[in-house]
Each structure stands twice: as structure tokens, then as C-alpha cells.
Amino acid sequence: MESLCRWHHVGNQNIIAMKKNLFLLFALLLFGLTATAQSRTLTGTVTDANDGNPLPGVSIIIKGTSKGAATDQYGRYSLSIPDDNATLVFRFLGYMTQEIKVGKREVLDVKMQVDNRQLSEVVVVEQSLPRALAGKVAGVFSGRNRAENMTYAAAPVFDAAPLVHNTENYDFIKENSFLDAQKNPLSTFSIDVDNASYSNVRRFLNQGQRPPADAVRIEEMVNYFNYDYPQPTGDVPFSVTTELSACPWNKQNQLLHIGLQGKRVPTDQLPPSNLVFLIDVSGSMFSPDKLPLVKAGLKLLVEELRPQDQVSMVVYAGAAGLVLPSTSGKEKMKIIAALDQLEAGGSTAGGAGINLAYKVAEENFVKGGNNRVILASDGDFNVGVSSDSEMQRLIEKKRETGVFLTVLGFGTGNLKDSRMEQLANKGNGNYAYIDNIREAQKVFVNEFGGTLFTIAKDVKLQLEFNPAKVKAYRLIGYENRALANEEFNDDKKDAGDMGSGHTVTALYEIVPAGADSETQAGQVDELKYQKTTLDPKAKRTDEMLTMKLRYKEPDGETSRLMTTTVSSRAIPSAQTSDNFRFSAAVAACGMLLRDSEFKGNASFPMVLELAKNARGKDEEGYRIEFVNLVKSMGLLSER
């Protein structure tokens, strides 16, 4: 009997405990349902209030937090809202910021108004960058009735808080100095069509930060923009344009502007492409400005492909693998489906990925076609071949296969800019930094031919200055593209490559012979065993310099030589072209950001004045964007 009572007592305790657990479970379930009811997903579309075009890249932040999202290429967004009291802040360069309380809405569409105050120094407001590019991006899809076939992935939520650890890496730049034209008459360098530095600098400025000095490569900033040079004629793949006038930041000196214009080949006449997408899917690529942006950008490229083009896809994290065998450009949905399946995670075996990508490219090699690996990464390799020197030797070996390389940098906090630039330089390719969907549209749509199709490789310039006309000179930028004088005639020496429709611009600041200039070249002691004498003919000619240019056909091994001369007759500043003034503005801006010792009297107001009066056609709005950025630079310089 006693044991039976004890059994009933224990049973009653178990029942009481069970009731307590059930009550607790019910309370948690009720709390969860309440929390779920409070927290929900909000979607919407952001458009231009005037023309209704979608705005890609709009920043959307939950006020009082660091949580937010960004609109995709269709202007659409998706964001988790904590409760009905949340207020969203919509920001976009050139538009008025809006704050909107969410309330109980599940869909919130926003129309943004152009901020005329931000564009007060721009005469043609209706050509402002966001609207022009937004319309262009929209037209890529809706204009071709392909929008319904595209897989939509909402821009993921991101944390806008600053990174605690920043391991971004940039090569040290020792600026070119002035050289005595009599003792150093030759200046030799490789062309550079990379433009990663400008978009990277823009990223810093949009975050309210001054970029590191070594992130500012002036030649890449200048070459980010297209210039109105004449198309080449005959069999030569590019034209050469020169212009000489007073230097804006030092009126006692002159500025020489050199412009190359690559032959623009119509898309339907371009050779077939054999492309290999080499995509970093390691854990460092998780954030929305990395792998999600890679996928969105490559989808834009896929839309440009033709049936004769083919695409393979290799990914790498802890190991490398082929996720898409060679597929025709007409099978767009298959390629896009493969992109949509990619997720980030794991370590980064960059060397293994590169080896596999080149192997796939060689297996599908198209003779006479465009064979290219497109590497998309933050450059943070940490498994296998990972040192800069090892990676460079690997790429140098791989370029012998005839496969070119395009390098695309993504992300912040751990961007290995120096490594990615060198890989592109060594791999017969180009390097771009993509910070938003509009930049992806520029690289893959607006400049499709220039990005992917090479018309001339190993392009080198050598200028011989006439000491009778030039006292000293300085090449602005191109520090990491300098060549030894004897390398100009060495066809084994690698140099820069030029794509269809590409422009290349180089600037020299020149101290005229006999000018009363404060600029001085470095002093070198007189030679003991030989003397440098001036040919009497040098004084009788009006030639300032002779310019030689070497290049090879895309599949050639022997270079061709072009030679031209430049007159010492300068034109008045008021008669200079938009090309001259705008490139000078960008160069001066770069020197200010670097705090260069050669910046002379340059200032941000001077840069603004030069740039806003040299916009030219600016059909895509890139120059107007620069004008707006200069204002930010001026504010940052006052800190």
C-alpha cells in the first residue's frame, strides 16, 4: 500500500511537470507567433519619379540600425522588417534622400526625385548618371523582352557597419619625377586599359572616406572614361591623337595629351568566344557586394552572348570544380541556373581554380576566337599556390596557351588589389573593380567588346624628347607600367593589351626649353668619360618629340612599329578639346587625392571647373558622376 501511494505521488509530480512543460512550450510558441507577426519581409521597387525607370544600387537602411539592402538591376529589393514602427531611409547619388515609415505594408514602392542641389553645377540635369544608367540597364532587359526569362533574386540584406579588420592590400607607388630631357631623352612604358582604381576610389568616397594614396593609380582614373578620338583607318588597329597646351596646375609648364583609339568592331563581326567563368565561392565572398553581385553582373554578360559563343563555369573554395561544362550562348537559362545555385563557404584555393579554368579553356579552345578566363574574386587566396610571386609565375606560364585573362575585383575589407592587378598584367588581360550593379553594366554591356575582345596585344610606347625644345618632362601615372628603354624592341617583353573600341590616354607635364619654370629635374653629376652633345638639326626643327609605338596582332608573336612626331607648337587653353581638359581634371584630382608633390596649384575647385566644362557627349553619364564626386572630395579634404 505504501509503495502504491509513493507511485501515485510520483505520478502526480510527473503530471504536474508535464503540465508545466506544456505551458512553457505553449508560451514559447505564442511568443514565436507574435514575433513572426511582428517581423516580416517587405518588398518593393524603386524608380525615377520623372521617367519611371528602375534605379539599381539604391541604398535602403532601417533607420537607427546598420541593417539594410540594395536594389537589384530591376530596382527591386527585399528586406526583413522588425516591426510596424520601422522607418526606411532610401539614398542614391543625385537623388533626394527619403525616409518612409513602413507601418503594416508588405509592399513599399518608392519614386525618387532628382536632387537639383547636388547637380547645381551640372547644366544638363536630365543626363545625370543614375537616370541615364538606370534607363540603360532597364533597356538591356525590357527592350529585348527578356525580363520575363530572367531569374529574379532579391538583393540580400547586408550589415553596413564598418569592418573591424581591414586587410586590403595595395602596391606602393613611387611617383614618376621630372627627368632631364638631355640626359634622359627616352621615356618607355606599356599602355594600361585597366580602370579598377577609379571605381575603387569612388567606393571609398561614397563611404565618406579618403582612399589610401596607393589605391589611387592616376592612369587608371584617367582611362576609366571614354574619349572622343577618331576611329583608325586602314589596317592599323588604332589611331593616335596628340594635343599640347598650358598645364592647368602649373601655367609655366605645358601638358602633352596622347590618345589612342582602338578600332571598334561591331558585335556581330566579333569572333566567337570561348569563356570560362572562374568564380571564387569561398567564405570571404559571402557578403552581398561580393558573390551576389558577381552573379548579378555575370547575368548581364550572359544576356550579351550570341549563339556562337560558349561558356564554362569553374568555382573554387577549399577545392576547385567544374559546375558547368561548355554551353552555347543561346542556352541562357541553363547558364543563369548554374549561377543561381552558387553559394559561398570554405577556404580559398585560388591556384587550383586557375589551373582548372585554363585547362577547361584549352579543351574548348576556338582557333581564331576569343579564348578567355574571367576571374571574379576579392583576391584573398589562402590555400595552395597563394603568394603573389607564385601566382604571377603561374599566370605567366598560362598565357602561353593563347588564353587571355580578365580579372574582376569585388568587395571591401579584404580586397587584394595589388595581387589582382598583377594577375591581369601578367595574363594578357585587364582588371576592373565592380562596386555596384551599374559598374557591372558598364563593364559587361556598355564596354562589352573592349572588355572581352583583344584587337592588339603587347602595346608599348617610346617617346624621344628633343632637348632643344624640352628641358624636362614627367609621365603622369603609369608607374607600374614603366619599361626599360631596351625592352621596347624586345618582342618577348609582355606589355598591355587593347580591346575593341578601347581608348588609352597618357599625359606628360613638360618644362619647355628656356622657360622660366620653378620645376626642376633631379640633378645628376656630369659624366667623366663621355659628353652628351646636341645635334644641330634639333634646334632647326619644330619637333618636340618622336613617338614610336609597337604592337602585336592578338595571335601574333612579331611586333609592328608605328612612328609619328609631335610639334612644339602649343594651342591656347581656350582652344583645347574636351578630351584634353577632362583628362587634365581627372589627373589633377588624382594628384590631390595622393597629395602629390607635383600637384602644383591644383585644387578641387579648379578640378570642378575643368571637368564641368568638358563633359562632351557623356551619353552614359560617367563624367557627370565624376563632377558630383569631386564635391565629396572637396569636403573630405577639409577634414
XYZ file of C-alpha atoms in Angstrom:
639
model
C 0.000 0.000 0.000
C 2.806 2.355 0.929
C 4.557 1.663 -2.379
C 1.314 2.300 -4.233
C 0.975 5.705 -2.525
C 4.554 6.512 -3.409
C 3.758 5.546 -7.028
C 0.703 7.860 -7.073
C 2.828 10.686 -5.571
C 5.493 10.288 -8.194
C 2.843 10.068 -10.909
C 1.224 13.277 -9.724
C 4.613 15.035 -9.780
C 5.214 13.825 -13.346
C 1.800 15.099 -14.415
C 2.477 18.485 -12.790
C 5.904 18.673 -14.502
C 4.340 17.710 -17.832
C 1.727 20.449 -17.458
C 4.456 22.963 -16.687
C 6.418 21.904 -19.774
C 3.313 22.096 -21.953
C 2.547 25.562 -20.580
C 6.116 26.676 -21.256
C 6.006 25.212 -24.770
C 2.696 26.972 -25.425
C 4.139 30.273 -24.152
C 7.197 29.935 -26.403
C 5.006 29.048 -29.365
C 2.775 32.044 -28.681
C 5.842 34.287 -28.362
C 7.224 32.918 -31.612
C 3.969 33.539 -33.412
C 3.871 37.061 -32.027
C 7.459 37.688 -33.086
C 6.719 36.264 -36.513
C 3.723 38.532 -36.788
C 5.921 41.500 -35.873
C 8.902 40.587 -38.079
C 8.125 40.204 -41.776
C 9.609 40.587 -45.246
C 8.979 43.821 -47.102
C 9.452 44.052 -50.873
C 9.217 46.873 -53.369
C 10.598 48.661 -56.402
C 12.475 51.972 -56.531
C 12.062 54.070 -59.678
C 12.854 57.521 -61.034
C 9.876 59.798 -60.338
C 10.171 61.539 -63.708
C 10.581 58.737 -66.240
C 9.659 55.640 -64.240
C 12.949 53.846 -64.971
C 14.137 51.425 -62.250
C 17.070 52.570 -60.117
C 19.645 49.822 -59.434
C 22.021 50.185 -56.487
C 19.781 52.315 -54.239
C 20.829 52.011 -50.569
C 17.976 51.151 -48.182
C 18.715 51.293 -44.442
C 16.441 50.620 -41.457
C 16.767 53.896 -39.564
C 18.666 53.622 -36.301
C 20.305 50.336 -37.325
C 23.060 49.143 -39.640
C 20.743 46.698 -41.410
C 19.584 47.272 -44.952
C 19.523 46.145 -48.562
C 20.243 47.451 -52.054
C 18.061 47.376 -55.150
C 18.972 44.901 -57.874
C 19.265 45.604 -61.615
C 15.456 45.905 -61.854
C 15.224 48.392 -58.973
C 13.704 45.711 -56.729
C 14.562 44.977 -53.109
C 13.602 42.614 -50.280
C 14.190 43.414 -46.618
C 13.299 41.847 -43.256
C 11.393 44.417 -41.145
C 11.487 44.019 -37.313
C 8.091 45.646 -36.607
C 5.473 48.128 -37.839
C 7.369 51.067 -36.334
C 10.396 50.648 -38.636
C 11.417 53.609 -40.819
C 13.350 53.073 -44.032
C 15.908 55.518 -45.420
C 16.361 55.483 -49.225
C 19.608 57.044 -50.539
C 21.020 57.322 -54.072
C 23.658 59.626 -55.591
C 21.956 62.531 -57.405
C 18.548 61.941 -55.764
C 16.804 63.299 -52.694
C 17.005 61.052 -49.634
C 13.632 59.775 -48.435
C 12.532 58.471 -45.019
C 9.342 56.388 -45.030
C 7.605 54.686 -42.092
C 6.676 51.119 -43.042
C 3.522 50.671 -40.952
C 1.610 47.499 -41.852
C 2.588 47.479 -45.530
C 4.090 44.376 -47.116
C 4.923 46.134 -50.400
C 6.525 49.572 -50.495
C 7.273 51.094 -53.909
C 9.241 54.341 -53.903
C 9.655 57.066 -56.518
C 12.817 59.131 -56.046
C 13.181 62.744 -57.117
C 16.357 64.145 -58.698
C 18.168 66.416 -56.235
C 18.866 69.559 -58.261
C 21.035 70.904 -55.454
C 23.510 68.060 -55.892
C 23.538 68.746 -59.614
C 23.607 72.535 -59.333
C 26.922 72.711 -61.145
C 25.745 70.454 -63.950
C 23.944 72.232 -66.759
C 22.249 69.208 -68.311
C 20.427 67.776 -65.308
C 18.373 65.337 -67.353
C 21.541 63.439 -68.288
C 22.526 62.761 -64.693
C 24.237 59.428 -64.161
C 21.665 57.471 -62.172
C 18.819 58.140 -64.613
C 20.899 57.559 -67.723
C 22.361 54.302 -66.457
C 19.127 53.133 -64.891
C 17.394 53.526 -68.249
C 20.263 51.713 -69.953
C 20.101 48.785 -67.531
C 16.324 48.604 -67.905
C 16.641 48.659 -71.674
C 19.060 45.741 -71.671
C 16.234 43.528 -70.499
C 12.823 45.075 -71.151
C 13.884 46.401 -74.550
C 14.699 42.878 -75.674
C 11.701 41.230 -73.997
C 13.973 39.071 -71.870
C 12.921 40.250 -68.443
C 10.331 37.515 -68.127
C 13.032 34.907 -68.755
C 15.444 36.197 -66.118
C 15.664 34.551 -62.709
C 14.982 37.192 -60.083
C 16.950 37.111 -56.857
C 16.293 39.932 -54.410
C 19.315 41.860 -53.199
C 20.292 40.247 -49.885
C 20.254 42.018 -46.543
C 23.598 43.436 -45.530
C 25.268 44.863 -42.464
C 26.509 48.365 -43.227
C 28.625 48.635 -40.086
C 32.327 49.282 -40.740
C 34.629 46.271 -40.782
C 36.712 45.812 -37.664
C 39.641 44.256 -39.522
C 40.681 45.723 -42.843
C 43.266 43.711 -44.746
C 43.001 45.405 -48.137
C 46.330 45.476 -49.915
C 47.769 47.982 -52.410
C 51.189 48.147 -54.030
C 53.371 51.101 -53.053
C 53.545 53.719 -55.806
C 56.668 55.860 -56.131
C 55.522 58.693 -58.357
C 57.380 59.474 -61.548
C 59.615 62.515 -61.143
C 60.801 65.102 -63.673
C 63.662 63.908 -65.867
C 66.242 65.996 -67.713
C 65.482 65.631 -71.431
C 69.136 65.823 -72.457
C 70.369 63.165 -70.033
C 67.208 61.019 -70.219
C 65.724 61.631 -73.670
C 63.772 58.324 -73.806
C 60.549 57.529 -71.931
C 59.226 53.968 -72.401
C 56.063 52.415 -70.975
C 53.318 49.871 -71.606
C 49.752 51.009 -72.200
C 47.171 50.352 -69.476
C 43.457 49.927 -70.150
C 42.638 48.913 -66.576
C 40.224 51.201 -64.759
C 39.800 49.452 -61.396
C 41.357 52.305 -59.437
C 38.611 54.800 -60.310
C 35.676 52.623 -59.237
C 37.577 51.624 -56.089
C 38.311 55.271 -55.255
C 34.635 56.042 -55.870
C 33.701 53.334 -53.393
C 35.819 54.964 -50.669
C 34.408 58.416 -51.391
C 30.814 57.158 -51.353
C 31.561 55.748 -47.889
C 32.815 59.156 -46.748
C 36.477 58.105 -46.624
C 39.619 59.296 -48.331
C 41.122 56.402 -50.319
C 44.621 55.156 -49.416
C 47.190 57.026 -51.508
C 48.396 53.818 -53.166
C 44.828 52.925 -54.214
C 44.968 55.984 -56.495
C 46.549 54.986 -59.807
C 46.149 58.107 -61.909
C 46.388 56.419 -65.314
C 43.509 54.096 -64.366
C 41.400 57.018 -63.211
C 42.031 58.841 -66.495
C 41.373 55.710 -68.571
C 38.081 54.948 -66.821
C 36.454 57.446 -69.170
C 35.949 57.225 -72.911
C 37.366 59.991 -75.100
C 36.258 61.266 -78.481
C 39.236 60.242 -80.607
C 38.916 59.493 -84.340
C 38.456 55.905 -85.434
C 41.542 54.347 -87.100
C 41.676 53.880 -90.865
C 43.345 51.193 -92.928
C 44.870 48.075 -91.407
C 46.209 49.738 -88.249
C 44.101 48.725 -85.197
C 44.189 52.161 -83.538
C 44.608 55.871 -84.211
C 46.988 58.246 -82.409
C 45.985 61.769 -81.324
C 48.185 64.382 -79.594
C 47.466 67.817 -78.139
C 49.773 70.327 -76.426
C 48.772 73.306 -74.296
C 49.457 75.046 -70.980
C 49.418 72.837 -67.877
C 46.353 73.804 -65.765
C 48.102 73.354 -62.395
C 51.370 74.979 -63.474
C 50.962 77.624 -66.182
C 54.724 77.886 -66.686
C 54.752 74.290 -67.936
C 52.952 72.505 -70.745
C 50.725 69.435 -70.764
C 51.010 66.881 -73.566
C 47.913 64.756 -74.149
C 48.332 61.448 -76.040
C 45.250 59.458 -77.058
C 44.932 56.032 -78.690
C 41.604 54.886 -80.112
C 41.092 51.171 -80.702
C 39.143 50.049 -83.751
C 35.524 49.461 -82.819
C 34.405 46.106 -84.186
C 30.601 45.592 -84.430
C 29.363 42.879 -82.063
C 28.049 40.715 -84.893
C 31.505 40.765 -86.506
C 33.442 39.817 -83.369
C 34.979 36.330 -83.377
C 33.255 33.578 -81.364
C 34.059 33.468 -77.662
C 35.190 30.579 -75.501
C 34.702 31.955 -71.990
C 35.390 30.298 -68.650
C 33.801 31.953 -65.616
C 36.215 31.329 -62.728
C 34.251 32.263 -59.609
C 35.533 32.473 -56.041
C 32.846 30.923 -53.778
C 34.928 30.846 -50.597
C 33.616 32.093 -47.263
C 35.147 35.540 -47.793
C 32.745 36.033 -50.741
C 29.603 35.743 -48.609
C 28.652 39.440 -48.333
C 26.214 40.974 -50.882
C 28.861 43.158 -52.521
C 30.766 40.001 -53.451
C 29.212 36.724 -54.663
C 25.633 38.066 -55.059
C 26.992 40.999 -57.079
C 29.215 38.624 -59.100
C 26.157 36.582 -60.032
C 24.094 39.663 -60.951
C 26.926 41.079 -63.064
C 27.616 37.856 -64.931
C 23.911 37.566 -65.736
C 24.237 40.885 -67.582
C 27.134 39.402 -69.551
C 25.150 36.239 -70.326
C 22.441 38.400 -71.915
C 25.051 39.755 -74.354
C 26.225 36.333 -75.534
C 25.487 35.082 -79.043
C 24.697 31.508 -80.154
C 28.264 31.053 -81.465
C 29.707 31.920 -78.038
C 30.239 29.269 -75.368
C 30.586 29.451 -71.586
C 32.017 27.077 -68.983
C 31.930 27.683 -65.243
C 34.581 26.751 -62.674
C 34.288 27.542 -58.977
C 36.800 27.254 -56.190
C 36.746 27.364 -52.415
C 38.643 24.673 -50.461
C 38.920 22.885 -53.801
C 38.098 23.648 -57.430
C 35.352 22.098 -59.528
C 33.593 22.357 -62.882
C 29.923 23.268 -62.345
C 29.007 23.978 -65.960
C 30.619 22.311 -68.993
C 30.974 24.297 -72.208
C 27.483 25.615 -73.053
C 26.240 27.612 -76.043
C 25.392 31.271 -75.516
C 21.862 30.576 -76.756
C 21.187 28.439 -73.641
C 20.969 31.466 -71.370
C 18.585 29.947 -68.855
C 20.910 26.978 -68.302
C 23.877 29.296 -67.642
C 21.829 31.528 -65.336
C 20.501 28.499 -63.432
C 24.099 27.411 -62.769
C 24.912 30.895 -61.460
C 21.865 30.919 -59.182
C 22.981 27.716 -57.473
C 26.310 29.151 -56.291
C 26.776 29.712 -52.559
C 29.761 30.968 -50.567
C 31.642 28.923 -47.985
C 35.068 27.445 -47.229
C 38.706 28.449 -47.720
C 40.210 29.791 -50.949
C 42.284 27.577 -53.253
C 42.949 30.189 -55.929
C 45.807 28.370 -57.643
C 43.777 25.176 -58.123
C 40.904 27.195 -59.594
C 43.151 28.974 -62.073
C 44.740 25.700 -63.219
C 41.360 24.089 -63.791
C 39.918 27.152 -65.562
C 42.812 27.277 -68.031
C 42.538 23.517 -68.572
C 38.842 23.882 -69.455
C 39.607 26.869 -71.722
C 42.287 24.874 -73.572
C 39.980 21.858 -74.006
C 37.393 24.091 -75.702
C 39.895 26.343 -77.499
C 38.476 28.165 -80.535
C 41.163 28.855 -83.127
C 40.956 32.489 -84.214
C 38.374 33.133 -81.490
C 38.332 34.921 -78.166
C 39.555 32.435 -75.569
C 39.366 33.972 -72.125
C 39.159 33.187 -68.413
C 37.072 35.675 -66.393
C 38.185 35.575 -62.756
C 35.772 37.071 -60.196
C 37.148 37.284 -56.653
C 38.280 39.520 -53.805
C 41.772 38.085 -54.413
C 42.077 36.628 -50.921
C 43.751 33.315 -51.821
C 44.898 31.266 -48.817
C 45.170 27.623 -49.922
C 47.774 26.043 -52.211
C 49.579 28.465 -54.534
C 48.821 31.757 -52.805
C 51.906 34.012 -52.705
C 51.989 36.885 -55.190
C 55.171 35.675 -56.885
C 53.859 32.103 -57.271
C 50.560 33.322 -58.700
C 52.326 35.626 -61.167
C 54.592 32.827 -62.415
C 51.553 30.571 -62.802
C 49.703 33.188 -64.862
C 52.787 33.968 -66.989
C 53.032 30.282 -67.858
C 49.311 30.026 -68.628
C 49.268 32.999 -71.006
C 51.443 30.967 -73.395
C 48.334 28.867 -74.118
C 46.759 31.770 -76.025
C 44.063 32.186 -73.378
C 43.566 35.772 -72.185
C 42.562 36.797 -68.654
C 40.020 39.284 -67.331
C 40.189 39.933 -63.564
C 37.196 41.364 -61.699
C 37.613 42.566 -58.132
C 34.722 42.636 -55.671
C 34.066 43.620 -52.077
C 35.582 45.592 -49.246
C 37.687 44.912 -46.177
C 39.960 42.233 -47.661
C 40.349 43.271 -51.318
C 43.775 42.217 -52.573
C 44.033 44.923 -55.223
C 47.777 44.584 -55.772
C 47.527 40.864 -56.436
C 44.603 41.132 -58.834
C 46.196 43.953 -60.808
C 49.378 41.953 -61.238
C 47.480 38.835 -62.338
C 45.764 40.843 -65.072
C 49.044 42.467 -66.117
C 50.816 39.109 -66.380
C 47.919 37.282 -68.027
C 47.393 39.336 -71.202
C 44.258 40.831 -69.711
C 42.525 43.673 -67.960
C 41.415 44.451 -64.406
C 38.198 46.107 -63.267
C 36.757 46.663 -59.801
C 32.975 46.280 -59.582
C 31.357 48.044 -56.633
C 27.720 48.043 -57.782
C 25.393 46.762 -60.492
C 25.872 49.924 -62.560
C 29.599 49.248 -62.782
C 28.860 45.669 -63.824
C 26.607 47.071 -66.539
C 29.438 49.349 -67.722
C 31.962 46.502 -67.898
C 29.733 43.797 -69.389
C 27.236 45.737 -71.521
C 28.436 49.234 -72.429
C 32.040 48.103 -72.971
C 31.324 44.504 -73.970
C 33.771 44.470 -76.899
C 36.572 46.299 -75.111
C 36.331 44.089 -72.032
C 36.391 40.759 -73.830
C 37.846 41.147 -77.351
C 41.523 41.996 -77.847
C 42.488 43.786 -81.082
C 46.189 44.334 -80.257
C 48.499 42.939 -77.592
C 51.839 43.968 -76.079
C 51.293 47.633 -76.952
C 54.299 49.793 -75.950
C 55.200 53.439 -76.405
C 58.620 55.073 -76.519
C 58.990 58.851 -76.681
C 62.276 60.526 -77.609
C 62.241 64.142 -76.414
C 64.119 66.852 -78.284
C 66.299 68.642 -75.660
C 66.304 71.752 -77.856
C 62.552 72.061 -77.177
C 62.132 70.245 -73.846
C 64.105 70.957 -70.705
C 62.408 68.298 -68.529
C 59.348 66.059 -68.595
C 57.264 63.863 -66.296
C 54.932 60.983 -67.234
C 51.818 61.278 -65.053
C 50.955 57.830 -63.695
C 51.901 54.514 -65.336
C 54.467 53.894 -62.579
C 53.841 50.145 -62.580
C 53.895 50.074 -66.402
C 57.366 51.551 -66.857
C 59.712 49.642 -69.165
C 63.460 49.742 -69.623
C 64.328 51.515 -72.870
C 65.815 48.360 -74.396
C 62.572 46.445 -73.688
C 60.748 48.470 -76.325
C 62.316 46.413 -79.137
C 62.174 43.124 -77.222
C 59.192 41.145 -78.527
C 59.490 38.745 -75.602
C 58.645 41.518 -73.165
C 54.994 41.487 -72.131
C 53.002 44.737 -72.303
C 49.399 45.937 -72.194
C 46.594 44.782 -74.460
C 43.892 46.814 -76.181
C 40.278 45.782 -76.707
C 37.713 46.647 -79.349
C 36.731 50.312 -79.033
C 39.082 50.924 -76.097
C 40.703 54.319 -75.624
C 44.059 54.828 -73.900
C 45.179 58.239 -72.670
C 48.593 59.314 -71.362
C 49.679 62.733 -70.064
C 53.124 64.311 -69.788
C 53.902 67.512 -67.909
C 56.660 69.284 -69.835
C 59.085 72.055 -68.926
C 59.838 73.849 -72.230
C 63.463 74.619 -73.024
C 64.312 78.165 -71.969
C 61.132 78.525 -69.877
C 61.308 80.412 -66.593
C 59.847 77.499 -64.637
C 60.359 76.645 -60.994
C 60.117 72.931 -61.857
C 63.461 71.216 -61.640
C 64.586 67.763 -62.759
C 66.769 65.677 -60.480
C 70.419 66.624 -60.671
C 72.978 64.110 -61.983
C 76.722 64.706 -61.952
C 78.449 65.320 -65.278
C 79.881 62.222 -66.917
C 83.629 61.736 -66.719
C 84.294 59.583 -69.784
C 81.792 60.887 -72.319
C 79.865 64.016 -73.138
C 76.315 64.427 -74.375
C 76.098 66.775 -77.349
C 73.039 68.091 -79.156
C 72.599 67.510 -82.874
C 72.437 70.951 -84.607
C 69.352 69.724 -86.518
C 67.445 69.512 -83.222
C 67.376 73.304 -82.949
C 66.241 73.835 -86.524
C 63.142 71.600 -86.303
C 59.884 72.376 -84.537
C 59.576 68.741 -83.429
C 59.172 68.392 -79.679
C 59.486 64.627 -79.755
C 59.303 61.481 -81.834
C 56.842 58.850 -80.647
C 57.235 55.179 -81.517
C 54.581 52.577 -80.882
C 54.874 48.781 -81.060
C 52.040 46.233 -81.033
C 51.272 42.648 -81.999
C 48.216 41.058 -83.561
C 46.142 39.143 -80.948
C 47.610 35.822 -82.121
C 50.933 37.207 -83.399
C 54.447 36.932 -81.977
C 56.226 39.638 -84.008
C 55.547 43.300 -83.286
C 54.767 46.056 -85.766
C 56.146 49.594 -85.480
C 54.359 52.927 -85.856
C 56.224 56.264 -85.730
C 54.971 59.852 -85.529
C 56.279 63.242 -84.433
C 54.750 65.917 -82.203
C 55.169 69.619 -82.876
C 56.326 72.012 -80.165
C 53.601 74.487 -81.159
C 51.105 74.655 -78.286
C 47.489 75.767 -78.671
C 45.793 78.288 -76.334
C 43.978 76.827 -73.330
C 40.659 78.191 -74.569
C 41.002 76.138 -77.763
C 41.786 72.793 -76.118
C 39.398 69.893 -76.639
C 37.025 68.403 -74.080
C 39.320 65.375 -74.105
C 42.300 67.500 -73.056
C 40.502 69.401 -70.286
C 38.636 66.454 -68.814
C 41.680 64.175 -68.694
C 43.629 67.031 -67.068
C 40.851 67.407 -64.473
C 40.939 63.698 -63.592
C 44.757 63.684 -63.396
C 44.760 66.744 -61.136
C 42.116 65.114 -58.966
C 44.261 62.010 -58.627
C 47.277 64.094 -57.604
C 45.182 65.855 -54.956
C 43.918 62.548 -53.564
C 47.505 61.294 -53.435
C 48.680 64.643 -52.031
C 51.322 64.517 -54.749
C 54.375 66.723 -54.522
C 53.740 67.547 -58.191
C 50.174 68.851 -57.774
C 51.318 72.468 -58.152
C 48.389 74.879 -57.883
C 45.741 72.168 -58.345
C 42.635 72.438 -56.166
C 39.237 70.790 -56.127
C 37.505 73.983 -57.338
C 39.940 74.019 -60.279
C 39.194 70.344 -60.993
C 35.463 71.035 -60.830
C 35.728 73.972 -63.222
C 37.765 71.961 -65.743
C 35.516 68.899 -65.576
C 32.089 70.514 -65.713
C 33.069 72.470 -68.850
C 34.444 69.381 -70.596
C 31.602 66.885 -70.307
C 31.273 66.368 -74.049
C 28.552 63.953 -75.131
C 28.704 61.899 -71.912
C 25.922 59.615 -73.106
C 26.314 57.219 -70.164
C 26.698 59.963 -67.562
C 30.111 58.904 -66.206
C 31.558 62.412 -66.405
C 28.602 63.908 -64.544
C 29.143 61.336 -61.807
C 32.770 62.472 -61.575
C 31.638 66.095 -61.173
C 29.449 65.057 -58.243
C 32.239 63.021 -56.686
C 34.624 65.985 -56.858
C 32.320 67.800 -54.442
C 32.688 64.920 -51.986
C 36.452 65.003 -52.415
C 36.484 68.708 -51.605
C 34.539 68.121 -48.401
C 36.816 65.273 -47.335
C 39.898 67.410 -47.970
C 38.646 69.897 -45.386
C 38.622 67.315 -42.589
